PDB file of C-alpha atoms in Angstrom:
ATOM      1  CA  MET A   1       0.000   0.000   0.000  1.00  0.00           C
ATOM      2  CA  SER A   2       2.804   2.466   0.736  1.00  0.00           C
ATOM      3  CA  SER A   3       3.766   2.681  -2.954  1.00  0.00           C
ATOM      4  CA  GLU A   4       0.277   3.820  -3.973  1.00  0.00           C
ATOM      5  CA  ARG A   5      -0.299   7.509  -4.497  1.00  0.00           C
ATOM      6  CA  PRO A   6      -2.265   9.276  -1.779  1.00  0.00           C
ATOM      7  CA  LEU A   7      -5.910   9.972  -2.564  1.00  0.00           C
ATOM      8  CA  LYS A   8      -6.695  13.687  -2.724  1.00  0.00           C
ATOM      9  CA  VAL A   9      -9.775  14.757  -0.792  1.00  0.00           C
ATOM     10  CA  LEU A  10     -11.098  18.288  -1.103  1.00  0.00           C
ATOM     11  CA  VAL A  11     -12.823  19.502   2.068  1.00  0.00           C
ATOM     12  CA  TYR A  12     -14.981  22.619   1.718  1.00  0.00           C
ATOM     13  CA  SER A  13     -16.554  24.642   4.503  1.00  0.00           C
ATOM     14  CA  ASP A  14     -16.486  28.289   5.476  1.00  0.00           C
ATOM     15  CA  ASP A  15     -16.055  27.034   9.061  1.00  0.00           C
ATOM     16  CA  ARG A  16     -12.535  25.868   9.848  1.00  0.00           C
ATOM     17  CA  THR A  17     -13.811  23.713  12.724  1.00  0.00           C
ATOM     18  CA  THR A  18     -15.995  21.767  10.281  1.00  0.00           C
ATOM     19  CA  ARG A  19     -12.995  21.220   7.989  1.00  0.00           C
ATOM     20  CA  GLU A  20     -10.967  20.110  10.999  1.00  0.00           C
ATOM     21  CA  SER A  21     -13.759  17.759  12.147  1.00  0.00           C
ATOM     22  CA  VAL A  22     -13.737  16.066   8.739  1.00  0.00           C
ATOM     23  CA  ARG A  23      -9.959  15.649   8.763  1.00  0.00           C
ATOM     24  CA  LEU A  24      -9.945  14.303  12.317  1.00  0.00           C
ATOM     25  CA  ALA A  25     -12.839  11.925  11.619  1.00  0.00           C
ATOM     26  CA  LEU A  26     -11.154  10.429   8.553  1.00  0.00           C
ATOM     27  CA  GLY A  27      -7.549  10.538   9.707  1.00  0.00           C
ATOM     28  CA  LYS A  28      -4.796   9.388   7.380  1.00  0.00           C
ATOM     29  CA  ARG A  29      -6.797   6.452   6.055  1.00  0.00           C
ATOM     30  CA  PRO A  30     -10.568   5.846   6.380  1.00  0.00           C
ATOM     31  CA  ALA A  31     -10.161   2.100   5.771  1.00  0.00           C
ATOM     32  CA  ALA A  32      -7.224  -0.301   5.844  1.00  0.00           C
ATOM     33  CA  ASP A  33      -7.646  -1.295   2.176  1.00  0.00           C
ATOM     34  CA  LEU A  34      -7.309   2.288   0.916  1.00  0.00           C
ATOM     35  CA  PRO A  35      -4.221   4.427   0.337  1.00  0.00           C
ATOM     36  CA  GLU A  36      -3.530   7.365   2.631  1.00  0.00           C
ATOM     37  CA  LEU A  37      -5.452  10.584   2.172  1.00  0.00           C
ATOM     38  CA  GLU A  38      -4.078  13.978   1.262  1.00  0.00           C
ATOM     39  CA  TYR A  39      -6.378  16.875   2.136  1.00  0.00           C
ATOM     40  CA  VAL A  40      -6.977  20.047   0.172  1.00  0.00           C
ATOM     41  CA  GLU A  41      -8.976  22.527   2.242  1.00  0.00           C
ATOM     42  CA  CYS A  42     -11.109  25.264   0.712  1.00  0.00           C
ATOM     43  CA  ALA A  43     -13.028  27.971   2.559  1.00  0.00           C
ATOM     44  CA  THR A  44     -14.673  29.670  -0.442  1.00  0.00           C
ATOM     45  CA  GLU A  45     -16.642  28.646  -3.516  1.00  0.00           C
ATOM     46  CA  PRO A  46     -14.112  30.164  -5.972  1.00  0.00           C
ATOM     47  CA  ALA A  47     -11.331  28.120  -4.327  1.00  0.00           C
ATOM     48  CA  VAL A  48     -13.389  24.926  -4.735  1.00  0.00           C
ATOM     49  CA  ILE A  49     -14.108  25.614  -8.420  1.00  0.00           C
ATOM     50  CA  LYS A  50     -10.463  26.512  -9.155  1.00  0.00           C
ATOM     51  CA  THR A  51      -9.157  23.405  -7.363  1.00  0.00           C
ATOM     52  CA  MET A  52     -11.661  21.070  -8.998  1.00  0.00           C
ATOM     53  CA  ASP A  53     -10.959  22.557 -12.445  1.00  0.00           C
ATOM     54  CA  LYS A  54      -7.251  21.728 -12.005  1.00  0.00           C
ATOM     55  CA  GLY A  55      -8.141  18.052 -11.571  1.00  0.00           C
ATOM     56  CA  GLY A  56      -6.467  15.433  -9.431  1.00  0.00           C
ATOM     57  CA  ILE A  57      -9.163  15.362  -6.732  1.00  0.00           C
ATOM     58  CA  ASP A  58     -10.497  11.886  -5.878  1.00  0.00           C
ATOM     59  CA  LEU A  59     -13.366  12.976  -3.610  1.00  0.00           C
ATOM     60  CA  ALA A  60     -14.974  16.292  -2.687  1.00  0.00           C
ATOM     61  CA  ILE A  61     -16.567  16.675   0.745  1.00  0.00           C
ATOM     62  CA  LEU A  62     -18.756  19.773   0.759  1.00  0.00           C
ATOM     63  CA  ASP A  63     -20.476  21.399   3.725  1.00  0.00           C
ATOM     64  CA  GLY A  64     -24.103  21.936   2.801  1.00  0.00           C
ATOM     65  CA  GLU A  65     -24.421  24.513   5.574  1.00  0.00           C
ATOM     66  CA  ALA A  66     -21.543  26.714   4.369  1.00  0.00           C
ATOM     67  CA  VAL A  67     -22.263  30.363   3.598  1.00  0.00           C
ATOM     68  CA  PRO A  68     -22.594  32.236   1.372  1.00  0.00           C
ATOM     69  CA  ALA A  69     -22.317  29.275  -1.036  1.00  0.00           C
ATOM     70  CA  GLY A  70     -23.691  25.997   0.254  1.00  0.00           C
ATOM     71  CA  GLY A  71     -22.111  22.690  -0.626  1.00  0.00           C
ATOM     72  CA  MET A  72     -25.239  21.338  -2.318  1.00  0.00           C
ATOM     73  CA  GLY A  73     -25.342  24.127  -4.887  1.00  0.00           C
ATOM     74  CA  ILE A  74     -21.619  23.752  -5.493  1.00  0.00           C
ATOM     75  CA  ALA A  75     -22.019  19.984  -5.887  1.00  0.00           C
ATOM     76  CA  ARG A  76     -24.681  20.453  -8.551  1.00  0.00           C
ATOM     77  CA  GLN A  77     -22.510  22.990 -10.378  1.00  0.00           C
ATOM     78  CA  LEU A  78     -19.507  20.645 -10.310  1.00  0.00           C
ATOM     79  CA  LYS A  79     -21.581  17.750 -11.669  1.00  0.00           C
ATOM     80  CA  ASP A  80     -22.881  20.007 -14.473  1.00  0.00           C
ATOM     81  CA  GLU A  81     -19.521  21.493 -15.425  1.00  0.00           C
ATOM     82  CA  ILE A  82     -16.800  18.873 -14.871  1.00  0.00           C
ATOM     83  CA  PHE A  83     -16.544  15.914 -17.227  1.00  0.00           C
ATOM     84  CA  GLN A  84     -16.230  12.715 -15.178  1.00  0.00           C
ATOM     85  CA  CYS A  85     -16.517  14.675 -11.973  1.00  0.00           C
ATOM     86  CA  PRO A  86     -15.128  12.810  -8.976  1.00  0.00           C
ATOM     87  CA  PRO A  87     -17.601  11.665  -6.331  1.00  0.00           C
ATOM     88  CA  VAL A  88     -19.077  14.259  -4.015  1.00  0.00           C
ATOM     89  CA  LEU A  89     -20.140  13.787  -0.404  1.00  0.00           C
ATOM     90  CA  VAL A  90     -22.355  16.494   1.086  1.00  0.00           C
ATOM     91  CA  ILE A  91     -22.649  17.230   4.786  1.00  0.00           C
ATOM     92  CA  THR A  92     -26.278  18.185   5.390  1.00  0.00           C
ATOM     93  CA  GLY A  93     -27.698  20.198   8.268  1.00  0.00           C
ATOM     94  CA  ARG A  94     -29.844  17.302   9.462  1.00  0.00           C
ATOM     95  CA  PRO A  95     -30.590  13.712   8.399  1.00  0.00           C
ATOM     96  CA  GLN A  96     -33.950  14.748   6.903  1.00  0.00           C
ATOM     97  CA  ASP A  97     -32.091  16.880   4.334  1.00  0.00           C
ATOM     98  CA  ALA A  98     -30.547  13.849   2.585  1.00  0.00           C
ATOM     99  CA  TRP A  99     -33.030  14.310  -0.270  1.00  0.00           C
ATOM    100  CA  LEU A 100     -31.350  17.650  -1.033  1.00  0.00           C
ATOM    101  CA  ALA A 101     -28.066  15.830  -1.502  1.00  0.00           C
ATOM    102  CA  THR A 102     -29.821  13.705  -4.118  1.00  0.00           C
ATOM    103  CA  TRP A 103     -30.956  16.890  -5.879  1.00  0.00           C
ATOM    104  CA  SER A 104     -27.350  18.109  -5.866  1.00  0.00           C
ATOM    105  CA  ARG A 105     -26.255  14.846  -7.541  1.00  0.00           C
ATOM    106  CA  ALA A 106     -23.912  14.041  -4.651  1.00  0.00           C
ATOM    107  CA  GLU A 107     -23.111  10.351  -4.393  1.00  0.00           C
ATOM    108  CA  GLY A 108     -23.059  10.418  -0.603  1.00  0.00           C
ATOM    109  CA  ALA A 109     -24.416  12.361   2.355  1.00  0.00           C
ATOM    110  CA  VAL A 110     -23.885  12.533   6.094  1.00  0.00           C
ATOM    111  CA  SER A 111     -25.385  15.030   8.497  1.00  0.00           C
ATOM    112  CA  HIS A 112     -24.162  17.445  11.134  1.00  0.00           C
ATOM    113  CA  PRO A 113     -22.976  16.770  13.765  1.00  0.00           C
ATOM    114  CA  ILE A 114     -20.372  14.679  12.003  1.00  0.00           C
ATOM    115  CA  ASP A 115     -20.367  11.038  13.082  1.00  0.00           C
ATOM    116  CA  PRO A 116     -16.760   9.862  12.488  1.00  0.00           C
ATOM    117  CA  ILE A 117     -17.776   6.241  11.876  1.00  0.00           C
ATOM    118  CA  LYS A 118     -20.509   7.099   9.383  1.00  0.00           C
ATOM    119  CA  LEU A 119     -18.266   9.638   7.595  1.00  0.00           C
ATOM    120  CA  ALA A 120     -15.442   7.089   7.315  1.00  0.00           C
ATOM    121  CA  GLU A 121     -17.808   4.408   5.961  1.00  0.00           C
ATOM    122  CA  VAL A 122     -19.360   6.656   3.305  1.00  0.00           C
ATOM    123  CA  THR A 123     -15.962   8.115   2.353  1.00  0.00           C
ATOM    124  CA  ALA A 124     -14.383   4.665   2.035  1.00  0.00           C
ATOM    125  CA  ASP A 125     -17.243   3.409  -0.150  1.00  0.00           C
ATOM    126  CA  LEU A 126     -17.005   6.414  -2.472  1.00  0.00           C
ATOM    127  CA  LEU A 127     -13.223   6.144  -2.743  1.00  0.00           C
ATOM    128  CA  ARG A 128     -13.427   2.409  -3.519  1.00  0.00           C
ATOM    129  CA  GLN A 129     -15.916   3.183  -6.305  1.00  0.00           C
ATOM    130  CA  ARG A 130     -13.603   5.921  -7.592  1.00  0.00           C
ATOM    131  CA  LEU A 131     -10.571   3.618  -7.620  1.00  0.00           C
ATOM    132  CA  ALA A 132     -12.542   0.927  -9.456  1.00  0.00           C
ATOM    133  CA  LYS A 133     -13.315   3.415 -12.264  1.00  0.00           C
ATOM    134  CA  LEU A 134      -9.802   4.802 -12.640  1.00  0.00           C
ATOM    135  CA  PRO A 135      -7.556   3.271 -15.301  1.00  0.00           C
ATOM    136  CA  ALA A 136      -4.819   1.031 -13.965  1.00  0.00           C
ATOM    137  CA  THR A 137      -1.386   2.615 -13.959  1.00  0.00           C
ATOM    138  CA  THR A 138       1.893   0.844 -14.398  1.00  0.00           C
ATOM    139  CA  ALA A 139       4.632   1.463 -11.915  1.00  0.00           C
TER     140      ALA A 139
END
């Protein structure tokens, strides 16, 4: 596993404590069968769009409660504008808002307050799906 490239995870929230909660919940590796994670933190919508446009992100975790631009609207924009957009996980304000994540075309959703076990499970599933779709590289 150590020879595999780290998986890049974009974490967006206007609240640094939310970004920190995501990083602490996932740690270096959300599951033993996955490579280590490398985090790219964004606090604004323009930073998310610029980073995603550059490519190289394996998963975007977007705070649906961020202001002024919520993660669900950003998720929908990314899915509309980026060819083969990586998976998106949205953090909703409450469990009942999961349907909004579906509207945003996010592949996964968890709710505030962040449950580290649930976040790690959903993240690991999305990253496994992402790795299965990526072309094999030769070392």
